[in-house]
Amino acid sequence: MSTKELLIIILLMSGTVLPSSLIRAQGQTTLSEALKDCFLIGTAVNEQQIIDKDTLGAQLINRQFNAIVAENCMKSQSLHPEENRYDFGLSDRFVEFGEKNGQTIIGHTLIWHSQLPKWFCTDEEGNNISPDILKKRMKEHITTVVKRYKGRVKGWDVVNEAIEDDGSFRKSKFYEILGEEYIPLAFQYAHEADPEAELYYNDYSMALPGKRAGVVKLVKELKRRGLRIDAVGMQSHFSMNWPSVEEFEKSIIAFAEAGVKVMITELDMTVLPAPKHNIGAEVSASFEYQRSMNPYPKGLPEKIAMAWNKRMESFFALFLKHKEIISRVNLWGATDKDSWRNNWPIKGRTDYPLLFDRNYQPKAVVDFIIQKAQE
Ligand code: 9MR
């Protein structure tokens, strides 16, 4: 009998009520064990878990996942709120969290138009800064952040969400000032700061043909210039009717054919009604709360839970089919209560998008994944 099992028996005999996820975990294969020869299985980690306020959440993450991504604390607004001030408090703890647990640590994200502090691209009057100043600021930011975690963070989402659904470049501040050049520059600066680090391009709605083509073109251009790019990150914020497994698979194949690995980076699947068809994961989208848009505040009807599990199974079957190409599958949160989906694009709803429920319990699909991985 292991020490852990002995401890559980003692606790049970003393009348302590244990969370059932802990009991279940003993002797049961975990996701990270089952998938160890397939791909990394990761999750986004939030502040409560990093600082161990959500102890059960932190335990679940350490048991089930072998890769972690900071959900928010490595974004430029958090790390670098003022030009001459960095705040590494939480991101240092995040990296220590992963190291303590022997997890692969992924950095998210170096250059993103959102959660970007005002000072980065504009002057005190709010005007765009010059191309030269922006290059200097990008280089300084990327170099400082990447060097700080050199040899500890395995790979970085270097640029996030730079391509529109039709394949054109997003007209972000970076694009307004530097044009498309800002993307290769970001990859160059990141590589110079840590030549060993893997470098990724990350985006949402990747099953759309326009987006797929735009990203393929970008990857080929970076490669043509001799720059390092290891993988494309497909965020994978799904709903019950989008995307189709077939269209998603076309993108996995197209990215692999462009010469990179594929990572499923922010997987979740909402069951809630959408105020508008396919809004991807545009963080700025926001709609007013209506009771009818929050149909399951007290629990998910069995029929819908079953349909959700079935659909999630078909995506995991697809990921396993392409395990030679896919190097990481990363959930965007550990349990349903952690998900950003509860508050986007409508605040205050109750969603059920992740692999573990609000009581830290695995959903049916978890057993499916474990069995399928071992076949
Ligand atoms: O889940 C994140 C949420 O807590 C933040 O409020 C939001 C804005 O920083 O970002 C969410 O994560 C996003 C990720 O960084 C990039 N792709 C879309 C994700 C969901 O919005």
Coordinates of C-alpha atoms and ligand atoms in Angstrom, one line a residue, residues 71-72 75 108 112 115 160-161 235 237 266 283 332 340, ligand 1:
E71 CA -4.0 32.4 -18.3
N72 CA -3.2 36.1 -17.7
K75 CA 0.4 39.4 -20.7
H108 CA 1.6 33.4 -23.2
W112 CA -0.8 40.8 -28.5
Q115 CA -4.3 43.5 -22.7
N160 CA -1.2 36.2 -30.7
E161 CA -4.2 36.9 -33.0
Q235 CA -6.9 28.2 -29.7
H237 CA -12.7 27.9 -28.4
E266 CA -6.9 27.1 -25.6
V283 CA -12.1 39.5 -26.2
W332 CA -8.2 26.9 -21.3
W340 CA -13.6 32.8 -19.0
Ligands
9MR1 O1 -9.1 33.7 -20.2 C1 -8.5 35.0 -20.3 C2 -9.4 36.0 -19.5 O2 -9.3 35.6 -18.1 C3 -9.0 37.4 -19.7 O3 -9.9 38.3 -19.1 C4 -8.9 37.7 -21.2 C5 -8.3 39.0 -21.4 O4 -6.9 39.1 -21.0 O5 -8.1 36.7 -21.8 C6 -8.5 35.4 -21.7 O6 -7.6 34.6 -22.4 C7 -7.6 34.8 -23.9 C8 -6.2 34.4 -24.3 O7 -5.2 35.1 -23.6 C9 -6.0 34.7 -25.8 N1 -7.1 34.0 -26.6 C10 -8.4 34.3 -26.1 C11 -8.6 33.9 -24.7 C12 -10.0 34.1 -24.2 O8 -10.4 35.4 -24.3

